[in-house]
Short mmCIF file of N, CA, C and O in Angstrom, two decimals:
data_model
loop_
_atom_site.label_atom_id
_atom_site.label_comp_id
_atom_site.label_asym_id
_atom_site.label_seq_id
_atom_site.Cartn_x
_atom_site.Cartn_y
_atom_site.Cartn_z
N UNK A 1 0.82 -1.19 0.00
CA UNK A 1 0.00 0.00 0.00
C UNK A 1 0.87 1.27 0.00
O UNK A 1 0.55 2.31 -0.57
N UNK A 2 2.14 1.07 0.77
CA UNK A 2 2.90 2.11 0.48
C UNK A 2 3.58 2.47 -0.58
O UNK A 2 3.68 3.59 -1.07
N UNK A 3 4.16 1.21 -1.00
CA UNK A 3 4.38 1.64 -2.51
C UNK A 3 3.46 2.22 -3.66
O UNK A 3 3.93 2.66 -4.71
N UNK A 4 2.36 2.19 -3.44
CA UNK A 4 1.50 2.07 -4.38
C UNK A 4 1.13 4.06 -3.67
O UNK A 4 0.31 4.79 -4.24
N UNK A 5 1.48 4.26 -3.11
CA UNK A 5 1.25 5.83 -2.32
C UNK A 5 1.86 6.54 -2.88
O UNK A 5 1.46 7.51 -3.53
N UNK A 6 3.56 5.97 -2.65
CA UNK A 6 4.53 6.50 -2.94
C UNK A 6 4.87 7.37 -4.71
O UNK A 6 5.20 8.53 -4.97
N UNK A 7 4.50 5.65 -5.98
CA UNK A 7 4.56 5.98 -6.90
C UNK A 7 3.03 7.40 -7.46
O UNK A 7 3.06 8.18 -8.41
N UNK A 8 2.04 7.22 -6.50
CA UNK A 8 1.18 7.92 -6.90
C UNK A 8 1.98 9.75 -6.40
O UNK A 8 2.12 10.84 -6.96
N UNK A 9 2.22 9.30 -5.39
CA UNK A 9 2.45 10.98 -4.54
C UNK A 9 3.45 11.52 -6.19
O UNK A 9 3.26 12.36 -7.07
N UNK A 10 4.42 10.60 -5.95
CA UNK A 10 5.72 10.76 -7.57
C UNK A 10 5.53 11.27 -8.45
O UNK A 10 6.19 12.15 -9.00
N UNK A 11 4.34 10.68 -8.79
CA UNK A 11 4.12 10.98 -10.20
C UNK A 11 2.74 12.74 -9.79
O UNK A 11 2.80 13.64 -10.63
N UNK A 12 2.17 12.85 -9.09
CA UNK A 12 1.65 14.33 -8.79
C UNK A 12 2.76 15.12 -8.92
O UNK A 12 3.01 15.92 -9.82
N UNK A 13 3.74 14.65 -7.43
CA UNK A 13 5.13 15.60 -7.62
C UNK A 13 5.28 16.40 -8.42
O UNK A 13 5.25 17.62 -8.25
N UNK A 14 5.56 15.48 -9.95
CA UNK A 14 6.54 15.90 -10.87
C UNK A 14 5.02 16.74 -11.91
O UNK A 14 4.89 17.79 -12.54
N UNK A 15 4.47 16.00 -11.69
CA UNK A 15 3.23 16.85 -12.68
C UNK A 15 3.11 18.39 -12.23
O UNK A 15 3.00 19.37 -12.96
N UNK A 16 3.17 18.35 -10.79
CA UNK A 16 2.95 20.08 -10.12
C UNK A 16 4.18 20.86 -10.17
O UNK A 16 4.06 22.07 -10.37
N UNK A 17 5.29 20.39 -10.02
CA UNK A 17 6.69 20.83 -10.39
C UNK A 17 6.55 21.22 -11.67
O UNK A 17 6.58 22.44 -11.89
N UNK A 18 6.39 20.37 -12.68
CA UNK A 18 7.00 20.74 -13.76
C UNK A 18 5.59 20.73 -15.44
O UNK A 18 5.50 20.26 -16.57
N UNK A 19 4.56 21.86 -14.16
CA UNK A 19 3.51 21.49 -15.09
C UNK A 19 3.54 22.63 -16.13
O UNK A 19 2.96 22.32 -17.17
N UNK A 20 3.89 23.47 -16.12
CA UNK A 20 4.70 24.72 -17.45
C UNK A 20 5.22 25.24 -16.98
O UNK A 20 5.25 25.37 -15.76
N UNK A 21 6.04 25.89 -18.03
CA UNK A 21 7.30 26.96 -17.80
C UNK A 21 7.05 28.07 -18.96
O UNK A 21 6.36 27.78 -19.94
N UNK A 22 7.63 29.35 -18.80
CA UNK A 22 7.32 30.30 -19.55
C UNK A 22 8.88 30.53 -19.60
O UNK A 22 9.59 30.53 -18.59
N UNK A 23 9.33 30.70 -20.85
CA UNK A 23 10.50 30.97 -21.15
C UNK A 23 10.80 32.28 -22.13
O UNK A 23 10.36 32.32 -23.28
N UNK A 24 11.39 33.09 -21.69
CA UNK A 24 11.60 34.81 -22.53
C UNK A 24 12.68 35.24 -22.50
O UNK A 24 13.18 35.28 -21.37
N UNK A 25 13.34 35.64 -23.42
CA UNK A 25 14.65 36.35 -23.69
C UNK A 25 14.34 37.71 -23.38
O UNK A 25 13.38 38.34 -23.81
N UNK A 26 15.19 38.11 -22.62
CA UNK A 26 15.36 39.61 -22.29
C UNK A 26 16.66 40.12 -22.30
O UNK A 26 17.16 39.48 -21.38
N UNK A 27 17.72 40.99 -22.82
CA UNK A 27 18.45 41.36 -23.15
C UNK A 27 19.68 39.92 -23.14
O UNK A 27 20.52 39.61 -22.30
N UNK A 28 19.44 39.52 -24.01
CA UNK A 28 20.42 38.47 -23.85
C UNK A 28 20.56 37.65 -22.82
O UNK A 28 21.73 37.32 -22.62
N UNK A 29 19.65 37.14 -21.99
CA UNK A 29 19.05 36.66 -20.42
C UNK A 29 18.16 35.83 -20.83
O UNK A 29 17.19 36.28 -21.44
N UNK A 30 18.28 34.46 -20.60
CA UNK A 30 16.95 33.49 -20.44
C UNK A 30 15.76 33.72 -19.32
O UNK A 30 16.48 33.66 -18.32
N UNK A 31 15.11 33.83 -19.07
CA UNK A 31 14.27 33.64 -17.94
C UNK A 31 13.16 32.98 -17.99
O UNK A 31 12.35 33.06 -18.92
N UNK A 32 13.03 32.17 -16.85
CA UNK A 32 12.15 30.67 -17.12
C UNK A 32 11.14 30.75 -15.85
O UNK A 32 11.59 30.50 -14.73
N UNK A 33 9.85 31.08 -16.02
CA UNK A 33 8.82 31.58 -15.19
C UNK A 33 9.12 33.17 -14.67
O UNK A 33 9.00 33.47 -13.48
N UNK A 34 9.57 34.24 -15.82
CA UNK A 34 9.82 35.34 -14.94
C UNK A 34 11.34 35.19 -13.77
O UNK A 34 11.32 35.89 -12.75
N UNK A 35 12.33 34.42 -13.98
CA UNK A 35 13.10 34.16 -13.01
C UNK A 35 14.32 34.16 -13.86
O UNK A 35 14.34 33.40 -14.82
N UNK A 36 15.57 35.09 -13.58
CA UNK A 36 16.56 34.96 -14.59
C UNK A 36 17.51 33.87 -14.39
O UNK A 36 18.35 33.68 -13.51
N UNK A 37 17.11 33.08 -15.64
CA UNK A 37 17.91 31.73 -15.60
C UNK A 37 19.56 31.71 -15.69
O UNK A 37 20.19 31.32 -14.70
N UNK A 38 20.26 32.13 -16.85
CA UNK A 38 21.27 31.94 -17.61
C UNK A 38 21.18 33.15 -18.24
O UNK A 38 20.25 33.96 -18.26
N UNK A 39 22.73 33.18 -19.00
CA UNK A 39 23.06 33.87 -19.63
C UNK A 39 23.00 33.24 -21.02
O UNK A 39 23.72 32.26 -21.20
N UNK A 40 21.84 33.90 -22.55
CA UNK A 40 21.97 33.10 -23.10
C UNK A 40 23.06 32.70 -23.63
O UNK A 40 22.94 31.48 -23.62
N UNK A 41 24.19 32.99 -24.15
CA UNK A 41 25.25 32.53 -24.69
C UNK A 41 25.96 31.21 -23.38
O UNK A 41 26.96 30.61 -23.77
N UNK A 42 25.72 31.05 -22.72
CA UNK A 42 26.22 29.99 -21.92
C UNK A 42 24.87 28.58 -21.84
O UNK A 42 24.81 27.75 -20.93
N UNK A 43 23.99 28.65 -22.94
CA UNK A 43 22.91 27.92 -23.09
C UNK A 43 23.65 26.72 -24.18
O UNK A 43 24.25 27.11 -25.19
N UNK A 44 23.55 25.46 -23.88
CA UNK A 44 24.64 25.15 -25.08
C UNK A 44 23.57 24.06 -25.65
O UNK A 44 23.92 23.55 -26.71
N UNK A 45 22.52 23.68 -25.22
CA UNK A 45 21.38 22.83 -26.46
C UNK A 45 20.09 22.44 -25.15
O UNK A 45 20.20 22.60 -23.94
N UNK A 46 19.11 21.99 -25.80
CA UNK A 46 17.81 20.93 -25.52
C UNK A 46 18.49 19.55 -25.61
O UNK A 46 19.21 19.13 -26.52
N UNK A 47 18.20 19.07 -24.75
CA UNK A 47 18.60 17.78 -24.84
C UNK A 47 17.72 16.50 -24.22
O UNK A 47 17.50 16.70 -23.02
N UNK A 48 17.29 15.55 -24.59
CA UNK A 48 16.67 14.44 -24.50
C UNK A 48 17.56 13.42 -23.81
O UNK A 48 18.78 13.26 -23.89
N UNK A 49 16.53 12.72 -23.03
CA UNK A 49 17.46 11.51 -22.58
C UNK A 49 16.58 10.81 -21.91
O UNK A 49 15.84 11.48 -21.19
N UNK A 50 16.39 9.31 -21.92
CA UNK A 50 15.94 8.37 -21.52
C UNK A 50 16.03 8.12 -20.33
O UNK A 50 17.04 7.43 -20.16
N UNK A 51 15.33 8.39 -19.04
CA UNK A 51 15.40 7.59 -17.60
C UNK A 51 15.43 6.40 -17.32
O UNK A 51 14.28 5.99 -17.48
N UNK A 52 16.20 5.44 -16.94
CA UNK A 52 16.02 4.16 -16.26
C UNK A 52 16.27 4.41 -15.05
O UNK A 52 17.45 4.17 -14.79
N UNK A 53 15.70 4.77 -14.22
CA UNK A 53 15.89 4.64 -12.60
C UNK A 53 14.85 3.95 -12.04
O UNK A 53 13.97 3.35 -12.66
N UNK A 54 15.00 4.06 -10.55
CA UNK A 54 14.30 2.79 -9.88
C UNK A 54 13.39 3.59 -9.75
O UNK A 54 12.55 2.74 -9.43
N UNK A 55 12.69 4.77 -9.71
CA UNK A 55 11.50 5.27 -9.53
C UNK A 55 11.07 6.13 -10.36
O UNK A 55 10.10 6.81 -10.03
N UNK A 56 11.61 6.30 -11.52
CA UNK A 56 11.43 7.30 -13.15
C UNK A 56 11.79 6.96 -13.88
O UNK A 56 13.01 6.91 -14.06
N UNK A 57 10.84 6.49 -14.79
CA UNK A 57 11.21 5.72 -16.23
C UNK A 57 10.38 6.64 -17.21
O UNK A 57 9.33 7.17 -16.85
N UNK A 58 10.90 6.79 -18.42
CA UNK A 58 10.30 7.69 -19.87
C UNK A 58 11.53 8.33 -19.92
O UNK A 58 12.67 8.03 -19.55
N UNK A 59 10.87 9.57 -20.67
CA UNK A 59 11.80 10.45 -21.19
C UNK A 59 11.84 11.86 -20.81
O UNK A 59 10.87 12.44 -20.33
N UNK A 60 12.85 12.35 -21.02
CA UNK A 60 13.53 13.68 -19.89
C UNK A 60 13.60 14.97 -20.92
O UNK A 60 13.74 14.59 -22.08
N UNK A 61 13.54 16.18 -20.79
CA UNK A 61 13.60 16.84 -21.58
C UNK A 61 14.47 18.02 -20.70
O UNK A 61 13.86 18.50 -19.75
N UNK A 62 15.78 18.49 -20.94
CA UNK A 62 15.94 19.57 -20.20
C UNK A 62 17.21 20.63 -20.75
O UNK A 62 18.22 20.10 -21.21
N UNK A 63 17.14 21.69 -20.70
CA UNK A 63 18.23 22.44 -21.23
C UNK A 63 19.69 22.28 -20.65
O UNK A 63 19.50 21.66 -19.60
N UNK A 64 20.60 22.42 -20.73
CA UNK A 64 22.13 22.11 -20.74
C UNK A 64 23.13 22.93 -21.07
O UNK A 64 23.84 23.06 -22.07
N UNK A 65 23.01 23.66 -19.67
CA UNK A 65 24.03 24.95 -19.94
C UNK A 65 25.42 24.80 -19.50
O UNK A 65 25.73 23.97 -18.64
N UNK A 66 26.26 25.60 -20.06
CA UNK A 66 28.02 25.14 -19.75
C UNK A 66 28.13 26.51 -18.48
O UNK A 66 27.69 27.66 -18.51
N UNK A 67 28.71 25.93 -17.70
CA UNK A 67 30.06 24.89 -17.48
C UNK A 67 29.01 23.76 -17.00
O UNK A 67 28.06 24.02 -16.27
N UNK A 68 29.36 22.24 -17.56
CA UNK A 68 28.76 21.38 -17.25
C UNK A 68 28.12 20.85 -16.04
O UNK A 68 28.78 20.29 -15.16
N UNK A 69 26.77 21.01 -15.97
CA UNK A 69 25.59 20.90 -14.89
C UNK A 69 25.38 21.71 -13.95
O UNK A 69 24.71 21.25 -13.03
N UNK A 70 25.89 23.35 -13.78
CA UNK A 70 25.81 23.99 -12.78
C UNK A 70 24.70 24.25 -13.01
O UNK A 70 23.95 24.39 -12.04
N UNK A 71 24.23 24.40 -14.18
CA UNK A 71 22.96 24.71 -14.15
C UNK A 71 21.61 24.61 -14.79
O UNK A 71 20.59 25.26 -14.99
N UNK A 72 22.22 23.33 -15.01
CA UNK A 72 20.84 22.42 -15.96
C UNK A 72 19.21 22.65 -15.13
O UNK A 72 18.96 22.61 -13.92
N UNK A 73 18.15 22.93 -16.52
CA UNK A 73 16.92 23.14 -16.13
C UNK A 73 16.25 21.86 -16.75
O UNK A 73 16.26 21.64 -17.96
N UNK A 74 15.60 20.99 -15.75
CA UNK A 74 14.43 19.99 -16.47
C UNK A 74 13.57 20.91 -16.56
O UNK A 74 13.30 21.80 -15.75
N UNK A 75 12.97 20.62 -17.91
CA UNK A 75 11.50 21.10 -18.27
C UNK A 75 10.70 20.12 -18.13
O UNK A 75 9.73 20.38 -17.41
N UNK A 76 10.75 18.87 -18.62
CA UNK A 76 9.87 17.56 -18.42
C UNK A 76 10.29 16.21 -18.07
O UNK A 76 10.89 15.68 -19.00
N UNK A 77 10.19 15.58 -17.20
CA UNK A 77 10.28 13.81 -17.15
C UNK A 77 9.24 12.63 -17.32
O UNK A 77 8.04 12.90 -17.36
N UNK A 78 9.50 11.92 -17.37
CA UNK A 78 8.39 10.63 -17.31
C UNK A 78 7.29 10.91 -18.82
O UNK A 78 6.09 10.65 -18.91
N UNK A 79 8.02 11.39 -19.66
CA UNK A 79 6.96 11.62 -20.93
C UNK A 79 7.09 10.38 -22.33
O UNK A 79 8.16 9.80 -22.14
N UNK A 80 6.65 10.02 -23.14
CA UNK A 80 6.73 9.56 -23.85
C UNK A 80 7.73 9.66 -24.78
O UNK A 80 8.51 10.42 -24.21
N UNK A 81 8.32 9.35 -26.05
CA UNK A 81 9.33 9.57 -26.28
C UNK A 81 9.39 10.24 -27.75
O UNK A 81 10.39 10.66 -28.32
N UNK A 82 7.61 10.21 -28.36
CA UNK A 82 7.32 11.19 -29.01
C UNK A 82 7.16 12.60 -28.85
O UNK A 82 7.45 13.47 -29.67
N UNK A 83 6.54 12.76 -27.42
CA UNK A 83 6.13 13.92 -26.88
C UNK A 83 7.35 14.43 -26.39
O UNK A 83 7.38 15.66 -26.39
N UNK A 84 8.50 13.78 -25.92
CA UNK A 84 9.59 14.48 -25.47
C UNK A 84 10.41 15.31 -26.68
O UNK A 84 10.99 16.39 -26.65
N UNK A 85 10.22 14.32 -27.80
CA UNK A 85 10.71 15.24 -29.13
C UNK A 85 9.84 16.50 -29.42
O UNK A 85 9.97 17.72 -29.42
N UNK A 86 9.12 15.77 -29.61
CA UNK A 86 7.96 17.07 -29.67
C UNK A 86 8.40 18.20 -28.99
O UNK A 86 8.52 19.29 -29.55
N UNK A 87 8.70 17.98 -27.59
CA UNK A 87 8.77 19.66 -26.97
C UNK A 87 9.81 19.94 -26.88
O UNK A 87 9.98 20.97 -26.22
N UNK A 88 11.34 19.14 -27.52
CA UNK A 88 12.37 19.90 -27.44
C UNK A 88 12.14 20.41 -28.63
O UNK A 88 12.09 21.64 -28.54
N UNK A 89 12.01 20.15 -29.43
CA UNK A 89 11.68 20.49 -30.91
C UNK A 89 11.14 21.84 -30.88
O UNK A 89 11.77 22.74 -31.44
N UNK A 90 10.08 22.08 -30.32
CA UNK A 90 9.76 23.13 -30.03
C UNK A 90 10.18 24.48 -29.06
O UNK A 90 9.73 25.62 -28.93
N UNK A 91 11.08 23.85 -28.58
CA UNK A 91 11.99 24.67 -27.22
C UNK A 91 13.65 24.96 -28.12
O UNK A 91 14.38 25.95 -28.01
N UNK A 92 13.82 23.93 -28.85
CA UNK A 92 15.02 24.57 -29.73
C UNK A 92 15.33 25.38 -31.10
O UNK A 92 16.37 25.78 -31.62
N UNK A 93 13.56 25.46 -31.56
CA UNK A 93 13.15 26.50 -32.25
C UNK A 93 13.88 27.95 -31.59
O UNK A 93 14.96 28.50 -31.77
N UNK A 94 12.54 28.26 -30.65
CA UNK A 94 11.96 28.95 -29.64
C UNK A 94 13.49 30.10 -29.72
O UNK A 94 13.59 31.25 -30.14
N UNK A 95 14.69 29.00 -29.01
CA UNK A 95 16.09 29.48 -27.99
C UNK A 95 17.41 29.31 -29.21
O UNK A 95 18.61 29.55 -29.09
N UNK A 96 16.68 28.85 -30.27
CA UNK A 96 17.82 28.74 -31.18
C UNK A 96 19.37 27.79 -31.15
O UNK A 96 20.54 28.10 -31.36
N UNK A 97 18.66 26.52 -30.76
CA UNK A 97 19.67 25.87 -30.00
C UNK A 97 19.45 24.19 -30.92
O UNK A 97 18.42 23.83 -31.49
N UNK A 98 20.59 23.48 -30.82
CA UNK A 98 20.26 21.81 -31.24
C UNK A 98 19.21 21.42 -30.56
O UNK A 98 18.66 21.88 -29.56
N UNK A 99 18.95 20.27 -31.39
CA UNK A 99 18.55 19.23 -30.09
C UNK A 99 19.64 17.79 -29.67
O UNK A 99 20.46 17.04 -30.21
N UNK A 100 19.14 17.97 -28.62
CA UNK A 100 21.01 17.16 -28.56
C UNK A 100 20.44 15.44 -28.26
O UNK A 100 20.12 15.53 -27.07
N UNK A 101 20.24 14.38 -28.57
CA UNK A 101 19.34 13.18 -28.11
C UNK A 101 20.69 11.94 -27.29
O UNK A 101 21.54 11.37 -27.97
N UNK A 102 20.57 11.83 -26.14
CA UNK A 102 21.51 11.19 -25.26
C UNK A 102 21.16 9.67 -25.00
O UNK A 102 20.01 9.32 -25.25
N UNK A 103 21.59 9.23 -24.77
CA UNK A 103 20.95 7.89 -24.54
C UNK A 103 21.29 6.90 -23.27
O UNK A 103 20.72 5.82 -23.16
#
């Protein structure tokens, strides 16, 4: 019963965390909900990647800024692996960036 709590509470979690983001360039400044993210030139792609962990499985969607991981933003987890293309696709339009697919 607890497990069965646990994966439910999990999966709300991540739905209320990471249920949109508003992303806007302002003088050369990312900002992601009104909040200044990065500098864009230190934005280095969208990137995809597959979860296998013991409590998150699908697919990950999150930006990938240098110097490596100080300051990576998930936008989405646990999504399908169409829909995860889908919205980097649309997020590397957007920021003018690859899409980078990891595996």
């Amino acid at each position: 019963m607890s497990a069965l709590a646990y994966v439910l509470f999990n999966d709300y979690f991540e739905w209320y965390r990471n249920k949109f983001h508003v992303l806007s360039i302002r003088n050369e400044d990312l900002y992601i909900n009104n909040k200044f993210h990065c500098k864009l030139f230190k934005l280095q792609s969208v990137n995809v990647i597959y979860l296998n962990g013991k409590y998150s499985l699908g697919w990950m969607v999150y930006l990938d800024v240098f110097p490596i991981s100080s300051n990576d933003y998930i936008i989405k987890k646990q999504l399908k692996e169409k829909d995860a293309h889908e919205i980097a696709e649309k997020i590397s339009i957007f920021l003018d960036r690859n899409v980078k697919i990891e595996s």
